[in-house]
């Protein structure tokens, strides 16, 4: 007696029941595995993108916005701060490294960030080709930028004002590509990195151009505005940056400096790890909600499996009893029904995993189009194994309850009643 063949024929005998079971179970499995992988991948991406940054020093405002804007580059900055004032604070012996950054322009939606030679070390980025910028107007491309824009070493391009693609306010000072980073799967992959002087020069030239245009259209006001221009240039002589990325020597700096900076200065100190924990606590509510919905669907699926198999046992009681009279044991009859249930489960697992990967592909594509960031798929193996074991246990209980009538079957009574 071929038990597998009998189980398969039973499944195809009522395909609608089988389809309903596979559909509901696949959806719950896909949701559970998909949301676990999505949550783990995004958390890993965010935490990995923090690099060696313990604190961000920037303008007053929302600390979460400061971290998202200056570390993850997913938001607008809270403002600018004085480079001289920031350097005074970062001369503290508790600070190991302080890296200034400045940005405000983009190319095809990718941010152009000005910094110094220490910025690359924050993300352990290595050169794939070319060299580091040695003077103003030279840039290094992140791997994602190079791939998406098709820029090569030696190419030049014009930056646009603002953090989103802008074809109206284009600066007239070309930037030259001198190097390309290797992929790091960190935030630096989506950045165009240059020296601070490039950011200052582009905007200083832009302001000078506007002033010249204004003077040519209103020459009679030149003398009147002479003193105002003198005062303006005096203010602009103090360089500004968007933020300062700080690494501490030990935990003491993290415990003492942020509070003192926020209290005693006109700047703001934010801790990226703390702000990410806050952010994940907000998004965790949605993750738990989707997970509970998936568990509810899973429970319904298990009930459906139980009802389907139990109904099969009751409807085919005569066939099962007849098989007993021809020498089949209770164990063989149980295996027929159990194999039927587990075949449906394994098909559902395959379809569920497939659905989760398709869903993740679309989610990652949406994340890339929205934030120009490639997400590295992270598999939380321990959590996924626990989920699969839970699914198998729940389905196993449903199958066990469904086959109990076989063990209590009265063969002679069933055959006499059918006659």
PDB file of N, CA, C and O in Angstrom, residues 268-304:
ATOM      1  N   UNK A 268      23.111  71.803  20.080  1.00  0.00           N
ATOM      2  CA  UNK A 268      22.414  70.614  20.564  1.00  0.00           C
ATOM      3  C   UNK A 268      23.284  69.376  20.376  1.00  0.00           C
ATOM      4  O   UNK A 268      23.952  69.230  19.354  1.00  0.00           O
ATOM      5  N   UNK A 269      23.291  68.514  21.380  1.00  0.00           N
ATOM      6  CA  UNK A 269      24.001  67.244  21.295  1.00  0.00           C
ATOM      7  C   UNK A 269      22.987  66.112  21.306  1.00  0.00           C
ATOM      8  O   UNK A 269      22.108  66.054  22.168  1.00  0.00           O
ATOM      9  N   UNK A 270      23.090  65.207  20.341  1.00  0.00           N
ATOM     10  CA  UNK A 270      22.179  64.062  20.248  1.00  0.00           C
ATOM     11  C   UNK A 270      22.992  62.781  20.177  1.00  0.00           C
ATOM     12  O   UNK A 270      24.063  62.741  19.557  1.00  0.00           O
ATOM     13  N   UNK A 271      22.497  61.734  20.832  1.00  0.00           N
ATOM     14  CA  UNK A 271      23.160  60.434  20.848  1.00  0.00           C
ATOM     15  C   UNK A 271      22.475  59.511  19.837  1.00  0.00           C
ATOM     16  O   UNK A 271      21.313  59.127  20.029  1.00  0.00           O
ATOM     17  N   UNK A 272      23.133  59.140  18.743  1.00  0.00           N
ATOM     18  CA  UNK A 272      22.502  58.329  17.693  1.00  0.00           C
ATOM     19  C   UNK A 272      21.916  57.014  18.180  1.00  0.00           C
ATOM     20  O   UNK A 272      20.797  56.644  17.796  1.00  0.00           O
ATOM     21  N   UNK A 273      22.659  56.283  19.024  1.00  0.00           N
ATOM     22  CA  UNK A 273      22.154  54.989  19.506  1.00  0.00           C
ATOM     23  C   UNK A 273      20.862  55.152  20.300  1.00  0.00           C
ATOM     24  O   UNK A 273      19.915  54.369  20.149  1.00  0.00           O
ATOM     25  N   UNK A 274      20.816  56.165  21.149  1.00  0.00           N
ATOM     26  CA  UNK A 274      19.619  56.411  21.955  1.00  0.00           C
ATOM     27  C   UNK A 274      18.441  56.806  21.065  1.00  0.00           C
ATOM     28  O   UNK A 274      17.314  56.328  21.258  1.00  0.00           O
ATOM     29  N   UNK A 275      18.693  57.669  20.084  1.00  0.00           N
ATOM     30  CA  UNK A 275      17.614  58.120  19.205  1.00  0.00           C
ATOM     31  C   UNK A 275      17.108  56.977  18.325  1.00  0.00           C
ATOM     32  O   UNK A 275      15.909  56.900  18.031  1.00  0.00           O
ATOM     33  N   UNK A 276      18.004  56.072  17.928  1.00  0.00           N
ATOM     34  CA  UNK A 276      17.572  54.920  17.144  1.00  0.00           C
ATOM     35  C   UNK A 276      16.698  53.976  17.970  1.00  0.00           C
ATOM     36  O   UNK A 276      15.726  53.419  17.467  1.00  0.00           O
ATOM     37  N   UNK A 277      17.053  53.829  19.238  1.00  0.00           N
ATOM     38  CA  UNK A 277      16.221  53.010  20.124  1.00  0.00           C
ATOM     39  C   UNK A 277      14.827  53.602  20.254  1.00  0.00           C
ATOM     40  O   UNK A 277      13.823  52.877  20.260  1.00  0.00           O
ATOM     41  N   UNK A 278      14.759  54.914  20.361  1.00  0.00           N
ATOM     42  CA  UNK A 278      13.452  55.590  20.426  1.00  0.00           C
ATOM     43  C   UNK A 278      12.664  55.361  19.136  1.00  0.00           C
ATOM     44  O   UNK A 278      11.461  55.085  19.171  1.00  0.00           O
ATOM     45  N   UNK A 279      13.358  55.494  18.008  1.00  0.00           N
ATOM     46  CA  UNK A 279      12.695  55.302  16.719  1.00  0.00           C
ATOM     47  C   UNK A 279      12.183  53.880  16.577  1.00  0.00           C
ATOM     48  O   UNK A 279      11.042  53.662  16.139  1.00  0.00           O
ATOM     49  N   UNK A 280      12.993  52.890  16.961  1.00  0.00           N
ATOM     50  CA  UNK A 280      12.579  51.496  16.849  1.00  0.00           C
ATOM     51  C   UNK A 280      11.425  51.183  17.803  1.00  0.00           C
ATOM     52  O   UNK A 280      10.615  50.294  17.526  1.00  0.00           O
ATOM     53  N   UNK A 281      11.353  51.879  18.926  1.00  0.00           N
ATOM     54  CA  UNK A 281      10.231  51.662  19.843  1.00  0.00           C
ATOM     55  C   UNK A 281       8.921  52.121  19.213  1.00  0.00           C
ATOM     56  O   UNK A 281       7.863  51.546  19.471  1.00  0.00           O
ATOM     57  N   UNK A 282       8.999  53.169  18.362  1.00  0.00           N
ATOM     58  CA  UNK A 282       7.797  53.633  17.658  1.00  0.00           C
ATOM     59  C   UNK A 282       7.414  52.655  16.547  1.00  0.00           C
ATOM     60  O   UNK A 282       6.245  52.271  16.420  1.00  0.00           O
ATOM     61  N   UNK A 283       8.404  52.276  15.731  1.00  0.00           N
ATOM     62  CA  UNK A 283       8.104  51.365  14.619  1.00  0.00           C
ATOM     63  C   UNK A 283       7.777  49.962  15.113  1.00  0.00           C
ATOM     64  O   UNK A 283       7.109  49.203  14.416  1.00  0.00           O
ATOM     65  N   UNK A 284       8.270  49.620  16.318  1.00  0.00           N
ATOM     66  CA  UNK A 284       8.005  48.290  16.863  1.00  0.00           C
ATOM     67  C   UNK A 284       6.533  48.016  17.079  1.00  0.00           C
ATOM     68  O   UNK A 284       6.095  46.853  17.043  1.00  0.00           O
ATOM     69  N   UNK A 285       5.756  49.072  17.303  1.00  0.00           N
ATOM     70  CA  UNK A 285       4.307  48.907  17.483  1.00  0.00           C
ATOM     71  C   UNK A 285       3.678  48.344  16.211  1.00  0.00           C
ATOM     72  O   UNK A 285       2.864  47.413  16.252  1.00  0.00           O
ATOM     73  N   UNK A 286       4.099  48.886  15.062  1.00  0.00           N
ATOM     74  CA  UNK A 286       3.580  48.388  13.789  1.00  0.00           C
ATOM     75  C   UNK A 286       4.027  46.972  13.508  1.00  0.00           C
ATOM     76  O   UNK A 286       3.250  46.157  12.993  1.00  0.00           O
ATOM     77  N   UNK A 287       5.281  46.665  13.841  1.00  0.00           N
ATOM     78  CA  UNK A 287       5.804  45.307  13.645  1.00  0.00           C
ATOM     79  C   UNK A 287       5.014  44.302  14.473  1.00  0.00           C
ATOM     80  O   UNK A 287       4.622  43.232  13.984  1.00  0.00           O
ATOM     81  N   UNK A 288       4.755  44.665  15.731  1.00  0.00           N
ATOM     82  CA  UNK A 288       3.987  43.757  16.606  1.00  0.00           C
ATOM     83  C   UNK A 288       2.555  43.604  16.112  1.00  0.00           C
ATOM     84  O   UNK A 288       1.982  42.504  16.188  1.00  0.00           O
ATOM     85  N   UNK A 289       1.974  44.675  15.598  1.00  0.00           N
ATOM     86  CA  UNK A 289       0.600  44.603  15.094  1.00  0.00           C
ATOM     87  C   UNK A 289       0.503  43.644  13.910  1.00  0.00           C
ATOM     88  O   UNK A 289      -0.405  42.794  13.854  1.00  0.00           O
ATOM     89  N   UNK A 290       1.445  43.780  12.955  1.00  0.00           N
ATOM     90  CA  UNK A 290       1.449  42.887  11.792  1.00  0.00           C
ATOM     91  C   UNK A 290       1.697  41.445  12.227  1.00  0.00           C
ATOM     92  O   UNK A 290       1.085  40.501  11.704  1.00  0.00           O
ATOM     93  N   UNK A 291       2.597  41.269  13.206  1.00  0.00           N
ATOM     94  CA  UNK A 291       2.893  39.914  13.699  1.00  0.00           C
ATOM     95  C   UNK A 291       1.671  39.271  14.329  1.00  0.00           C
ATOM     96  O   UNK A 291       1.387  38.087  14.099  1.00  0.00           O
ATOM     97  N   UNK A 292       0.920  40.038  15.128  1.00  0.00           N
ATOM     98  CA  UNK A 292      -0.290  39.489  15.757  1.00  0.00           C
ATOM     99  C   UNK A 292      -1.349  39.138  14.722  1.00  0.00           C
ATOM    100  O   UNK A 292      -2.053  38.130  14.863  1.00  0.00           O
ATOM    101  N   UNK A 293      -1.458  39.964  13.685  1.00  0.00           N
ATOM    102  CA  UNK A 293      -2.396  39.639  12.596  1.00  0.00           C
ATOM    103  C   UNK A 293      -1.991  38.313  11.950  1.00  0.00           C
ATOM    104  O   UNK A 293      -2.839  37.454  11.663  1.00  0.00           O
ATOM    105  N   UNK A 294      -0.681  38.145  11.723  1.00  0.00           N
ATOM    106  CA  UNK A 294      -0.189  36.900  11.126  1.00  0.00           C
ATOM    107  C   UNK A 294      -0.455  35.706  12.035  1.00  0.00           C
ATOM    108  O   UNK A 294      -0.821  34.623  11.555  1.00  0.00           O
ATOM    109  N   UNK A 295      -0.275  35.880  13.348  1.00  0.00           N
ATOM    110  CA  UNK A 295      -0.545  34.777  14.287  1.00  0.00           C
ATOM    111  C   UNK A 295      -2.035  34.413  14.300  1.00  0.00           C
ATOM    112  O   UNK A 295      -2.395  33.236  14.414  1.00  0.00           O
ATOM    113  N   UNK A 296      -2.893  35.413  14.186  1.00  0.00           N
ATOM    114  CA  UNK A 296      -4.336  35.148  14.140  1.00  0.00           C
ATOM    115  C   UNK A 296      -4.686  34.342  12.882  1.00  0.00           C
ATOM    116  O   UNK A 296      -5.455  33.371  12.937  1.00  0.00           O
ATOM    117  N   UNK A 297      -4.098  34.754  11.739  1.00  0.00           N
ATOM    118  CA  UNK A 297      -4.333  34.007  10.495  1.00  0.00           C
ATOM    119  C   UNK A 297      -3.793  32.595  10.622  1.00  0.00           C
ATOM    120  O   UNK A 297      -4.399  31.630  10.137  1.00  0.00           O
ATOM    121  N   UNK A 298      -2.641  32.438  11.289  1.00  0.00           N
ATOM    122  CA  UNK A 298      -2.063  31.114  11.502  1.00  0.00           C
ATOM    123  C   UNK A 298      -2.994  30.236  12.330  1.00  0.00           C
ATOM    124  O   UNK A 298      -3.200  29.056  12.012  1.00  0.00           O
ATOM    125  N   UNK A 299      -3.573  30.812  13.390  1.00  0.00           N
ATOM    126  CA  UNK A 299      -4.505  30.048  14.230  1.00  0.00           C
ATOM    127  C   UNK A 299      -5.732  29.622  13.424  1.00  0.00           C
ATOM    128  O   UNK A 299      -6.196  28.477  13.534  1.00  0.00           O
ATOM    129  N   UNK A 300      -6.239  30.544  12.596  1.00  0.00           N
ATOM    130  CA  UNK A 300      -7.391  30.216  11.749  1.00  0.00           C
ATOM    131  C   UNK A 300      -7.026  29.105  10.762  1.00  0.00           C
ATOM    132  O   UNK A 300      -7.825  28.189  10.496  1.00  0.00           O
ATOM    133  N   UNK A 301      -5.805  29.176  10.227  1.00  0.00           N
ATOM    134  CA  UNK A 301      -5.342  28.148   9.291  1.00  0.00           C
ATOM    135  C   UNK A 301      -5.280  26.777   9.955  1.00  0.00           C
ATOM    136  O   UNK A 301      -5.664  25.764   9.354  1.00  0.00           O
ATOM    137  N   UNK A 302      -4.782  26.755  11.179  1.00  0.00           N
ATOM    138  CA  UNK A 302      -4.698  25.482  11.907  1.00  0.00           C
ATOM    139  C   UNK A 302      -6.089  24.907  12.183  1.00  0.00           C
ATOM    140  O   UNK A 302      -6.305  23.695  12.092  1.00  0.00           O
ATOM    141  N   UNK A 303      -7.031  25.782  12.525  1.00  0.00           N
ATOM    142  CA  UNK A 303      -8.414  25.338  12.732  1.00  0.00           C
ATOM    143  C   UNK A 303      -8.979  24.785  11.429  1.00  0.00           C
ATOM    144  O   UNK A 303      -9.682  23.761  11.423  1.00  0.00           O
ATOM    145  N   UNK A 304      -8.660  25.453  10.317  1.00  0.00           N
ATOM    146  CA  UNK A 304      -9.126  24.988   9.004  1.00  0.00           C
ATOM    147  C   UNK A 304      -8.559  23.613   8.675  1.00  0.00           C
ATOM    148  O   UNK A 304      -9.259  22.730   8.150  1.00  0.00           O
TER     149      UNK A 304
END
